[in-house]
Coordinates of C-alpha atoms in Angstrom, one line a residue:
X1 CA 108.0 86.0 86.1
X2 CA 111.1 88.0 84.4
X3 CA 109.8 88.7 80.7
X4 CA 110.4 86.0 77.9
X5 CA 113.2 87.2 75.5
X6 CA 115.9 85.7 74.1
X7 CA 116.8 86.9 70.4
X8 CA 119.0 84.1 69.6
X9 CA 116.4 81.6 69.7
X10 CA 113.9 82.5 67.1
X11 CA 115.8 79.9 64.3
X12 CA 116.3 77.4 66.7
X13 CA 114.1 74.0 65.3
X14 CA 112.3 72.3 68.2
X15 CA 111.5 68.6 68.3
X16 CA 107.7 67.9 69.4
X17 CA 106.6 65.0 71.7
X18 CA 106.3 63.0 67.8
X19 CA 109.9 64.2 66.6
X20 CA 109.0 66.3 64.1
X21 CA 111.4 69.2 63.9
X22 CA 108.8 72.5 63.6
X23 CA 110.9 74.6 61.9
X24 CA 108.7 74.6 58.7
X25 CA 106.2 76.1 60.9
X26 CA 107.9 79.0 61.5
X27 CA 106.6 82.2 59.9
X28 CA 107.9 85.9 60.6
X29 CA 106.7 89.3 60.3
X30 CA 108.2 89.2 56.5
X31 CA 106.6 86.4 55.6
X32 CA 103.1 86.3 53.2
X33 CA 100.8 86.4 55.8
X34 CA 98.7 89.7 56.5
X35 CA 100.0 92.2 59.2
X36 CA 97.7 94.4 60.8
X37 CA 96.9 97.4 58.7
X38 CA 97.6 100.4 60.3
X39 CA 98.0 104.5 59.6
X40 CA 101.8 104.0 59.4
X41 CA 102.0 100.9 57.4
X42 CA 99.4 102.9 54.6
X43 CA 96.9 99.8 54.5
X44 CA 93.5 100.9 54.8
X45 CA 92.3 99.9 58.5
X46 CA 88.9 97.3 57.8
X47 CA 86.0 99.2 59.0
X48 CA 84.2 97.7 62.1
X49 CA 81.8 96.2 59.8
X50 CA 84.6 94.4 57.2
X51 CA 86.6 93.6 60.6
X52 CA 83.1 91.7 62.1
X53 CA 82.2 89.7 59.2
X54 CA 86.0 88.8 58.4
X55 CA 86.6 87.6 62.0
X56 CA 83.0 85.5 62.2
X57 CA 84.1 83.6 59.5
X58 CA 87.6 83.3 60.1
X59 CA 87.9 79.7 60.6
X60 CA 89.7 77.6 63.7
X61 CA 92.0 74.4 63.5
X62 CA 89.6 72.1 65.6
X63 CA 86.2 71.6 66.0
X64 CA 84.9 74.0 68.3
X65 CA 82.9 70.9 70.4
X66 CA 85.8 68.9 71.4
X67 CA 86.4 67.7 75.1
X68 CA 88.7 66.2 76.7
X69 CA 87.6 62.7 76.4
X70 CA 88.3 62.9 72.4
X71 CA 91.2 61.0 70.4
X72 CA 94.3 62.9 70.7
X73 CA 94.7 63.4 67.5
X74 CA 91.1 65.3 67.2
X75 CA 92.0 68.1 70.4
X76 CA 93.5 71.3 69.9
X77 CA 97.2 71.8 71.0
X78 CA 97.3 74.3 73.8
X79 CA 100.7 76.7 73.9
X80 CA 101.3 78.4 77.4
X81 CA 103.5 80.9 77.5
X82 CA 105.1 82.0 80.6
X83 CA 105.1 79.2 83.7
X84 CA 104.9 80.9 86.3
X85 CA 102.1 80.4 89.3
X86 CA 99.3 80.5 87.2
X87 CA 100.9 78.9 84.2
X88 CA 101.9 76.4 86.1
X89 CA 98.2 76.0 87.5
X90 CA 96.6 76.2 84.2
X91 CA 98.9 73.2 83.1
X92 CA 98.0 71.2 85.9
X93 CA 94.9 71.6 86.4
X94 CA 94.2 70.9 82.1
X95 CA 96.7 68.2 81.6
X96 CA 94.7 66.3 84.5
X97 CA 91.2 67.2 83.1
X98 CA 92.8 64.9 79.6
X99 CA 94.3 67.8 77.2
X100 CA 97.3 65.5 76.0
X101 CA 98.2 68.0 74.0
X102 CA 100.4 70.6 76.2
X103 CA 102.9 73.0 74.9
X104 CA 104.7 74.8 77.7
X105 CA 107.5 77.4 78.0
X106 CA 109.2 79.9 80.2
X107 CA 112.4 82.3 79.9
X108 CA 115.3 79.7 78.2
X109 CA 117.0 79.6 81.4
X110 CA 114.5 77.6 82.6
X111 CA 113.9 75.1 80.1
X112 CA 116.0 72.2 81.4
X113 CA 114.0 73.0 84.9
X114 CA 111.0 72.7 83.3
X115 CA 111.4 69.1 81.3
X116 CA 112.7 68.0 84.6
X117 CA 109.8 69.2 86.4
X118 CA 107.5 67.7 83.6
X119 CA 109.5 64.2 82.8
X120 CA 106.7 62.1 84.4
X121 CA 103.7 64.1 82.5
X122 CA 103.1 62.9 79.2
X123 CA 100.4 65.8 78.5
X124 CA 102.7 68.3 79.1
X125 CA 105.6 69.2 77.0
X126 CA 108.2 72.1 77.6
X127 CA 109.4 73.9 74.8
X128 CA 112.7 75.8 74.4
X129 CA 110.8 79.3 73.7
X130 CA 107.6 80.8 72.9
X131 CA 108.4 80.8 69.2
X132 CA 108.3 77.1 69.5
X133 CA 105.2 77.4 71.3
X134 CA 103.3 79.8 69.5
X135 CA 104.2 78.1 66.0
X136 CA 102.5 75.0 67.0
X137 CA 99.5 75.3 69.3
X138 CA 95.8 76.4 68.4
X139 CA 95.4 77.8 71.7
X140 CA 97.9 80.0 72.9
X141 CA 98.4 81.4 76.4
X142 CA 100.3 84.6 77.4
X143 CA 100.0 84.1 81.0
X144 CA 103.4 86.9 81.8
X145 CA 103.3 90.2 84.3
X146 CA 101.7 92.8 82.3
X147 CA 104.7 95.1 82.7
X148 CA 106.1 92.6 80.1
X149 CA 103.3 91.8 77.8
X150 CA 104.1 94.3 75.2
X151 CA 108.1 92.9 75.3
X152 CA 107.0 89.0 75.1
X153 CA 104.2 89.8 72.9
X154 CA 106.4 91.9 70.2
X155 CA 108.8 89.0 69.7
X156 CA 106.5 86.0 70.0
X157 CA 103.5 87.7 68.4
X158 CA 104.7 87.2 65.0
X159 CA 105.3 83.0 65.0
X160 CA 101.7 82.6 66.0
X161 CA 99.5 79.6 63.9
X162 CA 97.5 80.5 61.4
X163 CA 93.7 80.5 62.6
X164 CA 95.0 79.7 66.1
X165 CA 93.2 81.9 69.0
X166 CA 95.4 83.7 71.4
X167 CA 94.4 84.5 75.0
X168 CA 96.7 86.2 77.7
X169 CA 95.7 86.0 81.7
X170 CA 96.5 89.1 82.6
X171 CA 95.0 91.3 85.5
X172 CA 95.0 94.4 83.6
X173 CA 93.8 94.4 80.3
X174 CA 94.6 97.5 78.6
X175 CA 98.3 96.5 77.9
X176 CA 97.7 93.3 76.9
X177 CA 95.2 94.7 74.0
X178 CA 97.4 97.2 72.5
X179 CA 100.0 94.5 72.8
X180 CA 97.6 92.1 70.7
X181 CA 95.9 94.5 68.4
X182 CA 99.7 95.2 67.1
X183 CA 102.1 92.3 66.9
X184 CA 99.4 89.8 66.5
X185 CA 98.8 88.6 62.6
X186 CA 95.2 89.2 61.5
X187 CA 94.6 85.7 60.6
X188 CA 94.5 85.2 64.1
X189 CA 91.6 85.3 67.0
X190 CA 91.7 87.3 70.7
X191 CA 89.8 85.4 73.1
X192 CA 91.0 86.5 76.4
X193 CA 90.4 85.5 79.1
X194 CA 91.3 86.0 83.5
X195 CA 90.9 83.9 86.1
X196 CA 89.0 85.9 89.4
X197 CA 91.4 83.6 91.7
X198 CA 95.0 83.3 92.5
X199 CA 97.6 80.6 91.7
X200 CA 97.5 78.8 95.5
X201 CA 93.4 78.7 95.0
X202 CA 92.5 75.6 93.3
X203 CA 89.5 76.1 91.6
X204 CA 88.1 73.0 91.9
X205 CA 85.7 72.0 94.7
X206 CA 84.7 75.6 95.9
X207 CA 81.1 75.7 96.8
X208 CA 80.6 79.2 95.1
X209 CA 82.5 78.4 91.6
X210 CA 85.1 81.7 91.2
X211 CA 84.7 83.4 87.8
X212 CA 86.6 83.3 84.5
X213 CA 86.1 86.3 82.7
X214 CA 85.8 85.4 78.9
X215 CA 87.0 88.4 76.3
X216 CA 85.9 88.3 72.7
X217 CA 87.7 91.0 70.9
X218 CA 87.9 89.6 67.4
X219 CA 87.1 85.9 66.7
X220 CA 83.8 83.7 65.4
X221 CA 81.6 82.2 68.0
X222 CA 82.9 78.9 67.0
X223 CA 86.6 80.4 69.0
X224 CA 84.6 81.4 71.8
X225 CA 82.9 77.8 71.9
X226 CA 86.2 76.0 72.0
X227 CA 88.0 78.3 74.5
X228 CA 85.1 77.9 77.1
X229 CA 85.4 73.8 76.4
X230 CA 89.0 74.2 76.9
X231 CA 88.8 75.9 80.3
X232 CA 85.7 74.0 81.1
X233 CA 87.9 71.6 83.6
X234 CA 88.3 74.6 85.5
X235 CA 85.1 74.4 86.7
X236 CA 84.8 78.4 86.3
X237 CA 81.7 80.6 86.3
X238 CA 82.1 82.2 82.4
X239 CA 81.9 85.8 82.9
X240 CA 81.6 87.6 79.3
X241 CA 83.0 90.9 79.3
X242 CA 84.5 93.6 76.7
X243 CA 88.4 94.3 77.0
X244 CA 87.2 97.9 79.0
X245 CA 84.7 96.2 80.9
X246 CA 87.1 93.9 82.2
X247 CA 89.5 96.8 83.8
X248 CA 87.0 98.8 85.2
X249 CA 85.4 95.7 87.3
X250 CA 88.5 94.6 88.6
X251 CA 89.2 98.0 89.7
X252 CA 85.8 98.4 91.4
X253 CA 86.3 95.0 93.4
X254 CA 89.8 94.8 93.9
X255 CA 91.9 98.2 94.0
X256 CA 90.4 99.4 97.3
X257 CA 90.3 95.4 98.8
X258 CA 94.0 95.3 97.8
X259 CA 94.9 98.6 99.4
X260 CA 93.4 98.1 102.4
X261 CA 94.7 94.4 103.3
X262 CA 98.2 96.1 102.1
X263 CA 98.0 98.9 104.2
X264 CA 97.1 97.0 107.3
X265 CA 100.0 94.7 106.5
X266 CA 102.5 97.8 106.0
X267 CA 101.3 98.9 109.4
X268 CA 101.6 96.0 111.5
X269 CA 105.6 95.3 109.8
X270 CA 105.9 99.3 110.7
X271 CA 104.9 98.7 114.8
X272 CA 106.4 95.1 114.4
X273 CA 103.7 93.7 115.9
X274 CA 101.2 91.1 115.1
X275 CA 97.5 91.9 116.6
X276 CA 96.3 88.3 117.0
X277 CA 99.3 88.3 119.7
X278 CA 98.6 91.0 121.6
X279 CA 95.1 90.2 122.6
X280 CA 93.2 93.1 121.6
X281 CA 92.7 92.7 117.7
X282 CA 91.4 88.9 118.1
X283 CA 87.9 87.5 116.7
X284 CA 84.9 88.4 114.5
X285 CA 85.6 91.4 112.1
X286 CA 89.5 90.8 112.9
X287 CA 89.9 87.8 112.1
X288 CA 89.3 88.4 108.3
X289 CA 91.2 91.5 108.5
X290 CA 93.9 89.4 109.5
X291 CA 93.6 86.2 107.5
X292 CA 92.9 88.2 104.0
X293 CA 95.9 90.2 104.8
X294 CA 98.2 87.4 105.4
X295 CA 96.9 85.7 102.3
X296 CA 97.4 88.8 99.9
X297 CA 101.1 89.1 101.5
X298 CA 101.8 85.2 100.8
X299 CA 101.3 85.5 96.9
X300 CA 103.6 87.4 94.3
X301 CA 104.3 90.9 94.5
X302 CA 103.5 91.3 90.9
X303 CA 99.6 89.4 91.3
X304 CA 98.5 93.3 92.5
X305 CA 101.0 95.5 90.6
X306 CA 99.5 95.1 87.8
X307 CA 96.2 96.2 88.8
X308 CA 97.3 98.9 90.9
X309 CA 99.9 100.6 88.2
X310 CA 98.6 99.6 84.8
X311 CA 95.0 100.5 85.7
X312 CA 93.6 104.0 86.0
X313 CA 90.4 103.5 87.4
X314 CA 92.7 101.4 90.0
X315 CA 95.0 104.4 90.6
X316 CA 92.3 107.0 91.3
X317 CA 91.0 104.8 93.9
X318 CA 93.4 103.9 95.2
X319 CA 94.2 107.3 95.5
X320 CA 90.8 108.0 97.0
X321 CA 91.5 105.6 99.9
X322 CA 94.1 107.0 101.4
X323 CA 92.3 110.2 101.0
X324 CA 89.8 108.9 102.8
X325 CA 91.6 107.3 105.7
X326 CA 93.5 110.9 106.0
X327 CA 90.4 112.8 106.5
X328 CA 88.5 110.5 108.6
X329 CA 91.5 110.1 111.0
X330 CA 91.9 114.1 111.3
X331 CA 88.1 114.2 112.2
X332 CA 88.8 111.5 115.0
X333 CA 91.3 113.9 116.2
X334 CA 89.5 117.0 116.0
X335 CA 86.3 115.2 117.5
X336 CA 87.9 113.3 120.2
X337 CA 89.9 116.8 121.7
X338 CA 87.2 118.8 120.2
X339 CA 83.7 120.4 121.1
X340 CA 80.5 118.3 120.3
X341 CA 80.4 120.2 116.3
X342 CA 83.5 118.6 116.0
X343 CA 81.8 114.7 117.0
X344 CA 78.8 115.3 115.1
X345 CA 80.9 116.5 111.9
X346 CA 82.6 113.2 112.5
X347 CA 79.5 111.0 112.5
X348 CA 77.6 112.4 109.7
X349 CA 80.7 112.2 107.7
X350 CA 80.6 108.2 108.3
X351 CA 76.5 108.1 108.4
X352 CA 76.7 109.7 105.0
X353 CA 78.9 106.9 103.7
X354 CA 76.7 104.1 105.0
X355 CA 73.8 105.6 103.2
X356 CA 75.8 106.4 99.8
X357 CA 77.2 102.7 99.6
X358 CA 74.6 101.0 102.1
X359 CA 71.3 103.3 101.6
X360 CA 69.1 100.3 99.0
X361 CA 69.9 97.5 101.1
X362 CA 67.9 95.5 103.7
X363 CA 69.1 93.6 105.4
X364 CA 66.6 90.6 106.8
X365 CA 64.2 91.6 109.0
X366 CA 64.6 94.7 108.4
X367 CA 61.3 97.1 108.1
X368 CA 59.5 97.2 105.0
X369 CA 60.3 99.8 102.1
X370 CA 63.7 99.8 103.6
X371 CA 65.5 99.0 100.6
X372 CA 66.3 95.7 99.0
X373 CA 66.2 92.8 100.7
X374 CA 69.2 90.7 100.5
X375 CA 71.1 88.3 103.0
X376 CA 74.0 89.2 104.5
X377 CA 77.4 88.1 103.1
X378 CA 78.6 87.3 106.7
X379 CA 75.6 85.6 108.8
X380 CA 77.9 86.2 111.9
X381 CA 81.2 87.1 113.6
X382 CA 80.9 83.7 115.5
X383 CA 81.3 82.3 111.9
X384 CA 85.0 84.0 111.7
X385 CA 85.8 82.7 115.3
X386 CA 86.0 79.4 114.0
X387 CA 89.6 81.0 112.4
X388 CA 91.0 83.1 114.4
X389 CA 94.5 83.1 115.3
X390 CA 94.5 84.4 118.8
X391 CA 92.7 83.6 121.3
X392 CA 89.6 85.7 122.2
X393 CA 89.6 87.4 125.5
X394 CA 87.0 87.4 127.8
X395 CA 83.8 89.4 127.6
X396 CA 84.3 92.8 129.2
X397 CA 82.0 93.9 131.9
X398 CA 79.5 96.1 131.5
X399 CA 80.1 98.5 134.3
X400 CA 79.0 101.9 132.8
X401 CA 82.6 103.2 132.8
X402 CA 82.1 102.9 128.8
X403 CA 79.6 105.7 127.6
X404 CA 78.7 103.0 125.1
X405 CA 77.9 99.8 127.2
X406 CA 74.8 101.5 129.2
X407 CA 72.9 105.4 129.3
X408 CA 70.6 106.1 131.7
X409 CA 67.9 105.9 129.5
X410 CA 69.1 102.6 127.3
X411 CA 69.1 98.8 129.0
X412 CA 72.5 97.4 129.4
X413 CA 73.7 95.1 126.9
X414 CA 75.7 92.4 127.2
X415 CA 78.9 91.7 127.5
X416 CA 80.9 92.0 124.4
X417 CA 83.2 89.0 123.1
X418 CA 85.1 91.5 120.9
X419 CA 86.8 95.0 122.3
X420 CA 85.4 98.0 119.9
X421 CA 87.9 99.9 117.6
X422 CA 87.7 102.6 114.8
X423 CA 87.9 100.0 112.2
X424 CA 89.1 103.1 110.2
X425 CA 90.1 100.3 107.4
X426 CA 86.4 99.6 106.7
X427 CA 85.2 103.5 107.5
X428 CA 88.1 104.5 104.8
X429 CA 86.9 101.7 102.4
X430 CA 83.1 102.3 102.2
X431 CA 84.1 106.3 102.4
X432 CA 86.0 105.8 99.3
X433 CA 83.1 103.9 97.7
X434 CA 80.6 106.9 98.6
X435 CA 83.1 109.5 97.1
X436 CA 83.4 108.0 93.8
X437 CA 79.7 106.5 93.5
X438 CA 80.8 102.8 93.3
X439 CA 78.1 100.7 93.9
X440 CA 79.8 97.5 95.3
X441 CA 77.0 94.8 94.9
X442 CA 77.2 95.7 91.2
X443 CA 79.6 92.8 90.2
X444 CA 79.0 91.1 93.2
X445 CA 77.5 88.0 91.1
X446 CA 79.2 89.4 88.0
X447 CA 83.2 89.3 89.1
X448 CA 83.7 89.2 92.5
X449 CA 87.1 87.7 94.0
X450 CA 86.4 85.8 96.8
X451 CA 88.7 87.8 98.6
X452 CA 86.7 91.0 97.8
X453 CA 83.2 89.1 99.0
X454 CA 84.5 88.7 102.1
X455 CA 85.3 92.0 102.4
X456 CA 82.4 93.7 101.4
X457 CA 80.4 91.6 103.7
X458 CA 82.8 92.7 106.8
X459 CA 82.3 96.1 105.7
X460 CA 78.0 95.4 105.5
X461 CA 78.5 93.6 108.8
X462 CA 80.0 96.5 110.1
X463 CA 77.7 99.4 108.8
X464 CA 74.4 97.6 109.1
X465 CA 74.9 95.1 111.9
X466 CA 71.5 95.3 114.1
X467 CA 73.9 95.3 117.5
X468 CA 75.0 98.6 116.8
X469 CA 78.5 97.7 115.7
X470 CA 78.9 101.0 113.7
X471 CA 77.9 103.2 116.9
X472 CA 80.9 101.3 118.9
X473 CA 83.0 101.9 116.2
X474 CA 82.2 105.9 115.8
X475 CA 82.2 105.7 119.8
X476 CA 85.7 104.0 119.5
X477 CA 87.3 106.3 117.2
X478 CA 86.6 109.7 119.0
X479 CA 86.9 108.4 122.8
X480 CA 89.4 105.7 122.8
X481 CA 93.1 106.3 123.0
X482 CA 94.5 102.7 122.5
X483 CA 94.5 102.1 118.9
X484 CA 95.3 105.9 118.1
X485 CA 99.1 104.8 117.6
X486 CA 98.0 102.0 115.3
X487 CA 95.6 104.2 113.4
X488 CA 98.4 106.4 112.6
X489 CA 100.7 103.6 111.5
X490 CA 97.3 102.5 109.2
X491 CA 97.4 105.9 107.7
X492 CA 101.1 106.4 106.6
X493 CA 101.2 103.1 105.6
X494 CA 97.7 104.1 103.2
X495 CA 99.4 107.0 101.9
X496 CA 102.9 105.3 101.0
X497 CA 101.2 102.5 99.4
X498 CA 99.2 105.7 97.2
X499 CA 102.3 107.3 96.7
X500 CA 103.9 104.6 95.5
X501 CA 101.6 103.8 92.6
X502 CA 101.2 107.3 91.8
X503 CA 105.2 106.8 91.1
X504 CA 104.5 103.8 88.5
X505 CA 107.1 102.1 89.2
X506 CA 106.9 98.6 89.5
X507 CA 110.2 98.0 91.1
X508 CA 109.1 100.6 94.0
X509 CA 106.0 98.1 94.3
X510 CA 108.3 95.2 94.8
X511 CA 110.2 96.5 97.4
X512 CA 107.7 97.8 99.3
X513 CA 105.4 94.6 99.2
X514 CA 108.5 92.2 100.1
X515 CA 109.6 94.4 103.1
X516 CA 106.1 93.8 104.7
X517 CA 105.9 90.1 103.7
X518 CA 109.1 89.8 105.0
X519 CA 108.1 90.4 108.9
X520 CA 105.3 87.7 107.9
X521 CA 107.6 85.3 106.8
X522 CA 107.0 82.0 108.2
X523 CA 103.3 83.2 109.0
X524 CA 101.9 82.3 105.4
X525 CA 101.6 78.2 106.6
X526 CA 99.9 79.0 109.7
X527 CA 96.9 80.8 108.4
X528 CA 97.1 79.3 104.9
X529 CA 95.0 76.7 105.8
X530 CA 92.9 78.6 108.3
X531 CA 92.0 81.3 105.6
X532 CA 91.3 78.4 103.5
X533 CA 88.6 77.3 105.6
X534 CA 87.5 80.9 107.0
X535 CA 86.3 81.6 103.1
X536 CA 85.2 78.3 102.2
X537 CA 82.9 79.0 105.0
X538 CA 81.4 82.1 104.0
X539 CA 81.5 80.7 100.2
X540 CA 79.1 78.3 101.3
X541 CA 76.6 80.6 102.3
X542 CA 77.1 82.7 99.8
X543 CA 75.9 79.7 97.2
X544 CA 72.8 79.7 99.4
X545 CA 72.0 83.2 99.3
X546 CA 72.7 83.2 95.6
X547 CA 70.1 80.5 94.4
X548 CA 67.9 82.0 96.9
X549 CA 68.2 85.2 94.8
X550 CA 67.9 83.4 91.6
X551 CA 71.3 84.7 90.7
X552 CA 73.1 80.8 90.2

């Protein structure tokens, strides 16, 4: 959503759901309450000692153990600023759990919308402008792009409650805390907090609970307490995390899962073609490519920005991935025209990455001292064929004109359901990984988006499959000639999509990702439902493998 200003507002009185004109409640930056010392404003900064004790006993304006089944008069008012998707979701989704006390706004042009939108909702009341908001409520919401924290924060900031606790549901932290740490009045807490799921993904009823990661910058435990019983009826996992912490997890499980599904996007719009029509990228492996791609494309531009431009970790691998593709697609050249130096250069290159990334896991039934053991993510491809969009093609024969089906020395296989590629996505992705010694099953139970656990087990299905999956695949990339065209497309589109962060602009961004979704366009409700499903599917034996683990 645009960013929330409108300087004409700030004196404006607002009448609550009671009638009471708030106006009284109204404090500025010039008022008596304490700003935040600083080396300019020459107030000695607290040390991290006086800062700790004043914050754990800096008191809140409910009790920290209220639900929603308590009087209305006992719950805390809760301000959201910025109604957008997940502003929007957050309303809903607390308004039904019994919050009756819900202070909402958006820019002012949208404030009519918005009490026509909530007329029938009693819990729910729009508000002319986050002034209004942030006067009144105990528990206070930023939930704007972080491009426009700092703006929205800067004039809002200021009007916050005393004692109230401030959150903002940002992807990318690292704005949103200088924002905080300097318009924010010290007699205020920072609980933060981010939601591991998109706006379209209701939270409720998911077999593997997505996470909420919870931020305690400055605040008593009793703050903490009442923020996770306020987002309790979101039915979360609580993830606790430090402001730092946050940014570099979401860059390790997201920045190279975004770039990938948005570089195989970019590359289909670029051949204007969609592989589940053609026949020959249909089932198993594809059918997540497809389905995750098609469901990154049908949210907001601005859900990956963020991440992508605002976060360094995120840039740099982001960075790394197109690298990667480059270079693994040159050694496909080279070893496909080239001597037998030039294959096996290839394969160690991809060998090397399965045993950086893959090297301590098992997989079941695996030898012993071969790692880990751990269950798969993704049980099997036949799972995925349940979604798929096209329809699967028959099994092609083995009649040794592959030099993978059969050897003179190796039995024939069977047929196989699904026609081998590079997969140079996945090779790129777990490359990446390998080059900047990122351990993906390190916040696999910590923070991982559902999207990104579906990946990751692709990729493992891939690399450590026990039919030889990643032997077709190397076989593939330096024999086959059909999908050389589209690995091409796969790689520009990699390296634009790197450029274009490297640029920071966040209007480049938007252009780019709305081009693409535009040759999807009236896709999104055809595999809406079908992705849906695909990762409910794979959620569900993910829960399994977890209590199995002891990690739920």
């Amino acid at each position: 959503m645009p960013a929330l200003l409108d300087s004409s507002s700030s004196s404006t009185p607002t009448t609550t759901r009671a009638g009471v004109i708030e106006s009284h409640l109204h404090l500025d930056s010039h008022s008596e309450r304490q700003p935040q010392p600083s080396s300019t404003s020459g107030m000695k900064p607290p040390t991290e000692d006086e800062d700790k004790a004043y914050y754990d006993s800096l008191p809140i304006n409910t009790s920290p153990n209220v639900t929603p089944a308590s009087p209305p008069n006992a719950q805390p008012t809760i301000g959201l600023i910025g109604m957008g998707a997940m502003g929007r979701m957050y309303a809903r989704h607390l308004g039904d759990a019994g919050w009756s006390k819900i202070n909402v706004c958006d820019i002012p042009e949208k404030y009519e919308q918005l009490k026509a939108d909530y007329a029938g909702n009693p819990n729910i009341c729009p508000m002319r402008d986050g002034h209004a908001v942030a006067r009144s409520s105990d528990f206070i919401v930023y939930s704007v792009e972080a491009e426009f924290i700092e703006k929205v924060v800067a004039q809002y900031g200021p009007s916050t409650k005393v004692h109230a606790i401030v959150a903002g549901q940002t992807s990318v932290k690292a704005p949103e805390k200088q924002a905080f740490e300097k318009y924010l009045p010290r007699d205020v807490h920072i609980v933060s907090c981010h939601s591991l799921h998109g706006p379209t993904v209701s939270p409720l009823g998911q077999p593997l609970p997505p996470g909420q990661i919870l931020i305690k910058h400055r605040g008593s435990a009793d703050a903490l307490t009442l923020v996770e019983n306020i987002l309790r009826p979101l039915r979360s996992r609580h993830v606790y995390l430090s402001y730092d912490e946050h940014d570099l997890v979401t860059a390790n499980t997201q920045a190279v899962t975004h770039a990938a599904f948005l570089s195989m996007g970019t590359a289909w719009a670029a051949a204007q073609s969609y592989p589940w029509e053609q026949g020959l990228y249909v089932g198993g492996i594809e059918t997540a490519k497809v389905n995750l791609t098609l469901r990154i494309y049908s949210n907001a531009w601005h859900v990956y920005a963020g991440l992508a431009i605002l976060n360094p970790a995120a840039r740099v691998q982001i960075e790394r991935y197109a690298t990667s593709a480059t270079e693994l697609f040159k050694m496909m050249l080279e070893g496909g025209s080239g001597g037998e130096e030039a294959k096996r250069r290839f394969r160690e290159r991809v060998e090397w990455a399965r045993d950086m990334v893959f090297g301590g896991v098992a997989r079941e039934g695996s030898t012993p001292g071969g790692g880990r053991r751990r269950r798969p993510i993704l049980l099997s491809e036949d799972v995925l064929d349940r979604f798929s969009l096209g329809k699967l093609p028959p099994p092609s024969p083995v009649d040794g004109s592959s030099p993978f089906s059969s050897s003179p020395t190796e039995p024939q296989r069977p047929p196989s359901r699904y026609r081998p590629n590079s997969h140079l996505s996945l090779l790129a992705m777990v490359d990446c990984w390998a080059h900047l010694y990122i351990n993906p099953y390190t916040h696999l139970s910590l923070a991982a988006t559902p999207l990104f656990r579906l990946f990751l087990g692709v990729a493992e299905h891939l690399f450590l499959s026990p039919t030889s999956l990643l032997e077709a695949s190397i076989h593939s990339a330096l024999h086959d000639t059909w999908h050389r065209a589209d690995d091409l497309e796969f790689v520009c589109a990699a390296r634009g999509w790197s450029q274009c962060v490297s640029f920071g602009s966040f209007e480049v961004y938007r252009r780019r990702f709305e081009e693409t979704r535009a040759f999807f366009e009236g896709r999104f409700e055809e595999v809406g439902k079908v992705g849906a499903e695909m990762i409910r599917a794979v959620m569900e034996s993910e829960i399994k493998r977890e209590e199995e683990e002891g990690v739920v």
